[in-house]
Each structure stands twice: as C-alpha cells, then as structure tokens.
CSV table of C-alpha atoms (C1' of nucleotides) in Angstrom, one decimal:
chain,number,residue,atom,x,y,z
E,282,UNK,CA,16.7,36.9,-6.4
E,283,UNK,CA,13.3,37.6,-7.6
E,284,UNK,CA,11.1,36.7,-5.4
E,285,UNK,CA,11.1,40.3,-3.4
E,286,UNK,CA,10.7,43.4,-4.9
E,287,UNK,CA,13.9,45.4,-4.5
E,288,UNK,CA,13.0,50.0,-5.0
E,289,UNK,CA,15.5,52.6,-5.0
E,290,UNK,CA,14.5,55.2,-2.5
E,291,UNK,CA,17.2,57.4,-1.8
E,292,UNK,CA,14.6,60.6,-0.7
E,293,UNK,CA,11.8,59.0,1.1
E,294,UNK,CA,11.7,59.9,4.7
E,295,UNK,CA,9.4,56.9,6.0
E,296,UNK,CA,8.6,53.8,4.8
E,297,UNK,CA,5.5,53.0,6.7
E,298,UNK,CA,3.6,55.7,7.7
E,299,UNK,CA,2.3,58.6,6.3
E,300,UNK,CA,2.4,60.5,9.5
E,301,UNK,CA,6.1,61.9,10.3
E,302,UNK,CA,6.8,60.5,13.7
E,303,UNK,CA,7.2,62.9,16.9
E,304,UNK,CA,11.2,62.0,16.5
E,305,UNK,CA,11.3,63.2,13.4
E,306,UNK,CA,9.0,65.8,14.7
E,307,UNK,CA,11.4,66.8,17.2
E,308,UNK,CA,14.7,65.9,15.6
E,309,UNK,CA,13.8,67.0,11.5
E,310,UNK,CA,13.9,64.3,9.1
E,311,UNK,CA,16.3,61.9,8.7
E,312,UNK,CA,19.2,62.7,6.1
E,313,UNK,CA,20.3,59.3,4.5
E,314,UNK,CA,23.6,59.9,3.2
E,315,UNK,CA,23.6,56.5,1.0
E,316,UNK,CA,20.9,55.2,-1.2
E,317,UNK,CA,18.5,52.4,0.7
E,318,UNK,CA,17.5,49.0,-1.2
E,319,UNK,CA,13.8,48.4,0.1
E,320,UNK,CA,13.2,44.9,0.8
E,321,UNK,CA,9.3,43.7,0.8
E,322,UNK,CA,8.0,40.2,1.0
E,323,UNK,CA,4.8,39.4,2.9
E,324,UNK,CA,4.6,40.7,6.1
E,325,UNK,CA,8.4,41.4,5.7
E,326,UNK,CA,9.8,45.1,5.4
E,327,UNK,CA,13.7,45.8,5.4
E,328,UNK,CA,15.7,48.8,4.1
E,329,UNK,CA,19.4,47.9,3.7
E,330,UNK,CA,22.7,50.5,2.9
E,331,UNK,CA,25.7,51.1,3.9
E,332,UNK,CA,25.7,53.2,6.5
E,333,UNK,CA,29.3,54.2,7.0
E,334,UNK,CA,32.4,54.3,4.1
E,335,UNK,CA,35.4,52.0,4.7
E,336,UNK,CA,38.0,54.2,6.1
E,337,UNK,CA,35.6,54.7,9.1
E,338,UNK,CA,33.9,51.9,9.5
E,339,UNK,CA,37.5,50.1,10.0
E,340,UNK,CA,37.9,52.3,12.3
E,341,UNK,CA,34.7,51.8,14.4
E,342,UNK,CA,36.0,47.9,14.1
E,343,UNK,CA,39.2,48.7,15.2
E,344,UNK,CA,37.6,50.7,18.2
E,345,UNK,CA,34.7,47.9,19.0
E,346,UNK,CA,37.5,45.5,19.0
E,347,UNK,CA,39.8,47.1,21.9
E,348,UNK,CA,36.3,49.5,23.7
E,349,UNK,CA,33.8,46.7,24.1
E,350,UNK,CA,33.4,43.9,27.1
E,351,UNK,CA,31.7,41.4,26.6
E,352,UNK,CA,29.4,39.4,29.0
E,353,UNK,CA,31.8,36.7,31.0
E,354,UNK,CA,30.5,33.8,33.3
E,355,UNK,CA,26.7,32.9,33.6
E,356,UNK,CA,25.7,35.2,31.1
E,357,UNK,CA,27.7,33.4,28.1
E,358,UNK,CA,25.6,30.1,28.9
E,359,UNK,CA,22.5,29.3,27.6
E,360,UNK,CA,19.3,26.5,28.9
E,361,UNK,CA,17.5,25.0,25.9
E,362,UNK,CA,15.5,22.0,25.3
E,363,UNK,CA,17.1,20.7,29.1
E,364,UNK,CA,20.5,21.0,28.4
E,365,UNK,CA,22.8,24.0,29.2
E,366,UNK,CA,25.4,25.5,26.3
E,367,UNK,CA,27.9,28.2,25.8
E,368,UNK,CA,26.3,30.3,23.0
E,369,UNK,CA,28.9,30.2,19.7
E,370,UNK,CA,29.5,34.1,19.6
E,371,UNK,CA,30.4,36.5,22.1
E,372,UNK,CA,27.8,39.5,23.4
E,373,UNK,CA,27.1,41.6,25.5
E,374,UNK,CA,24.1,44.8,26.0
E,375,UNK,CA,24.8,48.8,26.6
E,376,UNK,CA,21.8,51.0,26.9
E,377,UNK,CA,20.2,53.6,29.4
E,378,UNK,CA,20.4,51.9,32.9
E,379,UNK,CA,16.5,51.9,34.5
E,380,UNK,CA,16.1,49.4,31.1
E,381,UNK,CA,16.3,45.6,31.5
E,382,UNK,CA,16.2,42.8,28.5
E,383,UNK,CA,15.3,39.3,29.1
E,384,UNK,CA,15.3,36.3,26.9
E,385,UNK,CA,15.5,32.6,27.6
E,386,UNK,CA,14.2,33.4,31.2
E,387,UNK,CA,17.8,35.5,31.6
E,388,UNK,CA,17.6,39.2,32.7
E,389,UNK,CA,20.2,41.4,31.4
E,390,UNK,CA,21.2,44.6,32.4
E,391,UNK,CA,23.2,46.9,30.2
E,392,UNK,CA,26.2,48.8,30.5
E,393,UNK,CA,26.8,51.9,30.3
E,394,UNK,CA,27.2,53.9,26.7
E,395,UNK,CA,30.4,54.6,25.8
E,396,UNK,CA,31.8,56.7,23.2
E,397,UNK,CA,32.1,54.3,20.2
E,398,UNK,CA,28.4,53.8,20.8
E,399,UNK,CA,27.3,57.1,20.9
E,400,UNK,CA,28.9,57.6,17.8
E,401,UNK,CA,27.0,54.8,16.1
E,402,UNK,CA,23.7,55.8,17.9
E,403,UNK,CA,24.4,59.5,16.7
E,404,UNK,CA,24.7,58.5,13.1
E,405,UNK,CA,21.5,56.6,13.5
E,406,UNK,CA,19.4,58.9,14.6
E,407,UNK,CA,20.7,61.1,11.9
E,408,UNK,CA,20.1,59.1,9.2
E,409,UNK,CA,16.7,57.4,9.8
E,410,UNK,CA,15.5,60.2,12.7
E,411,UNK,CA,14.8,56.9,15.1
E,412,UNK,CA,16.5,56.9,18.4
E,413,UNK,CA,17.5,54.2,20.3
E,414,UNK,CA,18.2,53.7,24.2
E,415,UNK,CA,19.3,50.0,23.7
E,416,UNK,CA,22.1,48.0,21.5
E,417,UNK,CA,22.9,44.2,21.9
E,418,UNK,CA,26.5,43.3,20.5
E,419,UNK,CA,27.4,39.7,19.2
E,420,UNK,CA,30.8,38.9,18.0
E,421,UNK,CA,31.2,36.2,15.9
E,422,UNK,CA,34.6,35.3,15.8
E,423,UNK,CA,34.8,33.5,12.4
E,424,UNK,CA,32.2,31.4,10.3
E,425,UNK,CA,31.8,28.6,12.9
E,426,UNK,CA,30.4,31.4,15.0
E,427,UNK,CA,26.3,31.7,14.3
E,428,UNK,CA,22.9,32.9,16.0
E,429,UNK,CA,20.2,30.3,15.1
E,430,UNK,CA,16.6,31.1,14.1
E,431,UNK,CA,14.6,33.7,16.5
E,432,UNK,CA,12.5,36.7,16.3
E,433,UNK,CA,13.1,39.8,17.9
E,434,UNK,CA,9.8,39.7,20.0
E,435,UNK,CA,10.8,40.5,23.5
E,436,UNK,CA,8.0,42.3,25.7
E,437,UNK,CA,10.2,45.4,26.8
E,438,UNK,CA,10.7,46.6,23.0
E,439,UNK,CA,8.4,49.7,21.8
E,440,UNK,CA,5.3,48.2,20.4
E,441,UNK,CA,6.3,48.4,16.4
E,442,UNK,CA,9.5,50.2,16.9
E,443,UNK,CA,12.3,49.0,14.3
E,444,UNK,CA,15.3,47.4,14.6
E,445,UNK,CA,18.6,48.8,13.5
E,446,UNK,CA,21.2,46.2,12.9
E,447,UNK,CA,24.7,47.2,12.1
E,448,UNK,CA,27.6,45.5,10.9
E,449,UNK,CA,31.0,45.6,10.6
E,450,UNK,CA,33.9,43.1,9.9
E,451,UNK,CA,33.8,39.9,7.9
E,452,UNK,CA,30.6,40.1,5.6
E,453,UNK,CA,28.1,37.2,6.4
E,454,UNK,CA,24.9,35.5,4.6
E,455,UNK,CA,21.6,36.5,6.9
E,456,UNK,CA,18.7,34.5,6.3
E,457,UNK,CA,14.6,35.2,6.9
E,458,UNK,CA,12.3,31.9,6.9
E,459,UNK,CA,8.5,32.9,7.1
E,460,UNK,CA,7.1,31.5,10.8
E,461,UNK,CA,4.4,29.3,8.6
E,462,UNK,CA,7.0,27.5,6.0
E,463,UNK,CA,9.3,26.5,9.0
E,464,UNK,CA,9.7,22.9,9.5
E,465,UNK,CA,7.6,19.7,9.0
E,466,UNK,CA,4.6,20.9,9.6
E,467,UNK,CA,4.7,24.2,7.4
E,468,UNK,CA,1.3,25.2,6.2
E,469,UNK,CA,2.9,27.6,3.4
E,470,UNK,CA,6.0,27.8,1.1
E,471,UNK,CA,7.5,30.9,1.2
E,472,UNK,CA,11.2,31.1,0.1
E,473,UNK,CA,13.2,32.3,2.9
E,474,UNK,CA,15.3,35.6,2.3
E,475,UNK,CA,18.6,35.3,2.1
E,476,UNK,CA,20.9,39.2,2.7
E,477,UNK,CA,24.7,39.7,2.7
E,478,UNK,CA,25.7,42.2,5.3
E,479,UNK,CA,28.6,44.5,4.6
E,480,UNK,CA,31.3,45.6,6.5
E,481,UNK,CA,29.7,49.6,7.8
E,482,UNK,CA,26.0,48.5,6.6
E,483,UNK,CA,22.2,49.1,8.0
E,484,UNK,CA,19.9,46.7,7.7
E,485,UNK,CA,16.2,48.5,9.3
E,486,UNK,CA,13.7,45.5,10.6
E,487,UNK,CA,10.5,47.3,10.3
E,488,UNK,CA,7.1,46.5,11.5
E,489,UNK,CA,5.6,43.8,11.5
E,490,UNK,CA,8.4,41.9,10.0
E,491,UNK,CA,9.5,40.4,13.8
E,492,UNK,CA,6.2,39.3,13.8
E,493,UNK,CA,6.2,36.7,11.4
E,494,UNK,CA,9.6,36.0,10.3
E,495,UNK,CA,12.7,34.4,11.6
E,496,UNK,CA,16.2,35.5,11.5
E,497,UNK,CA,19.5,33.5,11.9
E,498,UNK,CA,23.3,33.9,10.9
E,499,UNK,CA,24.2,30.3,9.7
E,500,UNK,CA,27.5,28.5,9.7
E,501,UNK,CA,29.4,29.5,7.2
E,502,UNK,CA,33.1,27.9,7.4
E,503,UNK,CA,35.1,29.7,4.7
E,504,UNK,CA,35.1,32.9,6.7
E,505,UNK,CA,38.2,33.2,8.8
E,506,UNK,CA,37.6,37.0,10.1
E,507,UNK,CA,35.5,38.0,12.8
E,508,UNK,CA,32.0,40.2,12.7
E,509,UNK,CA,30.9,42.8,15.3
E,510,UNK,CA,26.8,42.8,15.1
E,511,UNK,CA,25.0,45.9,16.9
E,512,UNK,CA,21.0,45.8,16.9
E,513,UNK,CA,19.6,49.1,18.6
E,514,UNK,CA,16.4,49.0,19.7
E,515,UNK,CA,14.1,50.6,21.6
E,516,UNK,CA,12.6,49.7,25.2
E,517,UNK,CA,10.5,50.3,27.3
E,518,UNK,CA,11.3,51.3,30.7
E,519,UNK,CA,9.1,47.9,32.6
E,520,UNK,CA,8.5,47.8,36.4
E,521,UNK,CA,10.4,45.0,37.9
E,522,UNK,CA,7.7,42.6,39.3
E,523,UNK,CA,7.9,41.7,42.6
E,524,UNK,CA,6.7,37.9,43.2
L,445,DC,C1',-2.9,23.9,30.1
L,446,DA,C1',-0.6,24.3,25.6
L,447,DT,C1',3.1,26.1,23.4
L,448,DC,C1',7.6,26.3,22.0
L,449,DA,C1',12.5,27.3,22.4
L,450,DA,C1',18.5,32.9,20.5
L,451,DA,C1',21.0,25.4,21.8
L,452,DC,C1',23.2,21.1,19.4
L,453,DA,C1',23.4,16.5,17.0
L,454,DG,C1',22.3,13.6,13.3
L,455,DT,C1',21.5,12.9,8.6
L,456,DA,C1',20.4,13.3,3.8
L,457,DG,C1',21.5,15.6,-0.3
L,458,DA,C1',24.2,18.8,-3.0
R,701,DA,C1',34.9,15.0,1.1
R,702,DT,C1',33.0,19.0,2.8
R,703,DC,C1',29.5,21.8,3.5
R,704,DT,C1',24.7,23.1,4.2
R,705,DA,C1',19.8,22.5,5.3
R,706,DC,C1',16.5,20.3,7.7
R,707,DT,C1',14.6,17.4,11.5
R,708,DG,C1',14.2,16.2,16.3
R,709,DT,C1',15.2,17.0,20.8
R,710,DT,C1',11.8,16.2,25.4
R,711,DT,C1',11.9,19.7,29.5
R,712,DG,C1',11.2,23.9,31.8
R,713,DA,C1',9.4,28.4,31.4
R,714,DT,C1',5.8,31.3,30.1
DNA sequence: CATCAAACAGTAGA
DNA sequence: ATCTACTGTTTGAT
C-alpha cells in the first residue's frame, strides 16, 4: 500500500477545515479515544480507527443481532437495468421521523431510534463532535453477501456532511475505484483503494470523497460469519413534492 | 434529451 | 478448480 499517504493524528480536531464547526461549537471538541489512520488520495479523504474495544463491541453485535428489524417485503427488492432482484444483504433505516431517503426511485422511511442506536450515535458525536439524525443498517450474512459500486450522493444528505460507517462482526475487504478509471472507457488510472474494516471500527467519508469515488463490499467467499454495517448520516428535512 | 444505474451473468485471467 | 475482477446489460427514472 503506497499509493496513499497514511498520517498519525491522534489530536487533531478537524481534518478539513480550519473553522471549528457550530457542533463542535455547541457540543466542545470531539475526544477521540483511539488513534485515526488518515487516508488521502485525490479527491478522497478517509479517517479510519477503531471506535469501540472488543468486549463491547461484541456486545453491540450481540444487541444489533436480537434489537434490529430489518426491512421485509417490497423494500428487500430492487429494479435495475429492467429486471427486479432481492438485494444480497439485509437492511433496513432508523432516524428522526419528518426525514425521508430515497434511492433507486424507492422512498424509505425510518424507524424509530432505539437504544442500541443511541448508544452508537452517542459515541459518535463524542468522538468526532458530528451528529447524525440518520443510520442505514446492511447485514451481510456471510461473504456471498455484498453491496456493489455506488456513491453516497443522495439529494436529502447535508451538502458536504460526512459519513460515519461502523462496523461490527466478520471483518471485510472495502474497496474505492475513482469515477474516471471505472470501466472501458476510463479516462484515468487511478488504483482503487482497498480498506479492511474491523469488528468495532470507524471509517469517516469526508468531503468531497462521495463525489468522485465509488464504494462497494465485494464477494468474498471464505467468510462464513455475518457483518452488521451502520452509516450515519446527516439529512435534510425535504418537503414532500406533491405532483 | 442524455445519462446512468446500490442488480446479476458471463468470462478471462490469476 | 476456485475465486476475483471486469464488461455488458438495454430500460426506466431522473
């Protein structure tokens, strides 16, 4: 791995602004509890640690596991390139309730917070003085279970906000391809990024790296246990068009 | 009107 | 013999 530069930055408050924000403002700084890898490629800014120990992040599993429900029905099938599939993972959305989320033409509405959440959500906003009001859950049941390549661009996300993705379970390879060296007709080469994501780690998607790259969670059939995937976001509450 | 897809299937290459 | 990575899909929504 040296095509990314890799810091140590246990202290620093923000990565990408030299203003504090009015969270941090209102909240005080964040206290991270772990030392962050910062992970910088163009266009492409990630901070990764592990965000809870193993005692209790087995336990948040263990709770995830018996606490969450996960989207039954309609909303477990998917219409792409004129055919209609059952997505290979199980998930589900909790947030504040005036929010919606759409993607692939589907509105969602979340479920109410419960505690397991909160305590997740609490920690973040601890740690990296960001608060969230949103968190979509995928549950990949073992390594035949995957997301494929997509940005996080939806219209009712905070203009620049980051992403906090946490995981816990089964540890899996997470990959970042640069939109311009995707496919035949790529106009660059730039190596895509490959992460392992520990059981109780944060990854942070900061602006503007949902602007040009793609994410995906690729097959990977030697693993045999399941992984619980939360990414909290931020949204914004949209009037519901009337048409 | 042009773009392009949170899916899979097929295939080549490791 | 697997497994993985890459290409194409071809149609409806935005």
């Amino acid at each position: 791995m040296d095509r990314f530069v890799v810091k140590r930055s246990a202290e620093e408050p923000e990565g990408d602004g030299k203003r504090p924000r009015l969270e941090e403002a209102a909240g005080g700084l964040p206290h991270p509890s772990q030392p962050s890898q910062e992970i910088r490629a163009q266009g492409l800014s990630l901070e990764y640690r592990l965000l809870f120990g193993r005692a209790e992040a087995d336990e948040i599993f263990q709770q995830l596991e018996k606490e969450v429900e996960y989207f039954e029905g309609e909303q477990t099938k998917l219409h792409v390139f004129g055919k209609w599939h059952n997505i290979p993972r199980k998930q589900v959305t909790y947030g504040d309730p005036e929010l919606t989320y759409t993607y692939s033409g589907v509105t969602f509405s979340p479920k109410p917070w419960i505690p397991v959440l909160n305590h997740i959500r609490d920690r973040l906003v601890l740690e990296t003085g960001h608060t969230f009001n949103f968190v979509v859950i995928n549950r990949y049941k073992d390594g035949e279970d995957h997301i494929g390549e997509h940005r996080d661009d939806e219209k009712e996300l905070v203009p620049r906000s980051p992403i906090a993705s946490v995981t816990f379970g089964a540890c899996r390879d997470f990959v970042f391809r640069h939109c311009d060296s995707r496919g035949k007709n790529a106009t660059r080469h730039i190596k895509p990024i490959r992460l392992q994501l520990a059981h109780g780690s944060l990854l942070m998607m900061k602006y503007p790296t949902n602007v040009y790259w793609y994410h995906s969670l690729p097959i990977r059939r030697r693993v045999l246990a399941p992984r619980i995937n939360l990414t909290f976001r931020k949204m914004m509450v949209v009037d519901k068009k009337v048409r």
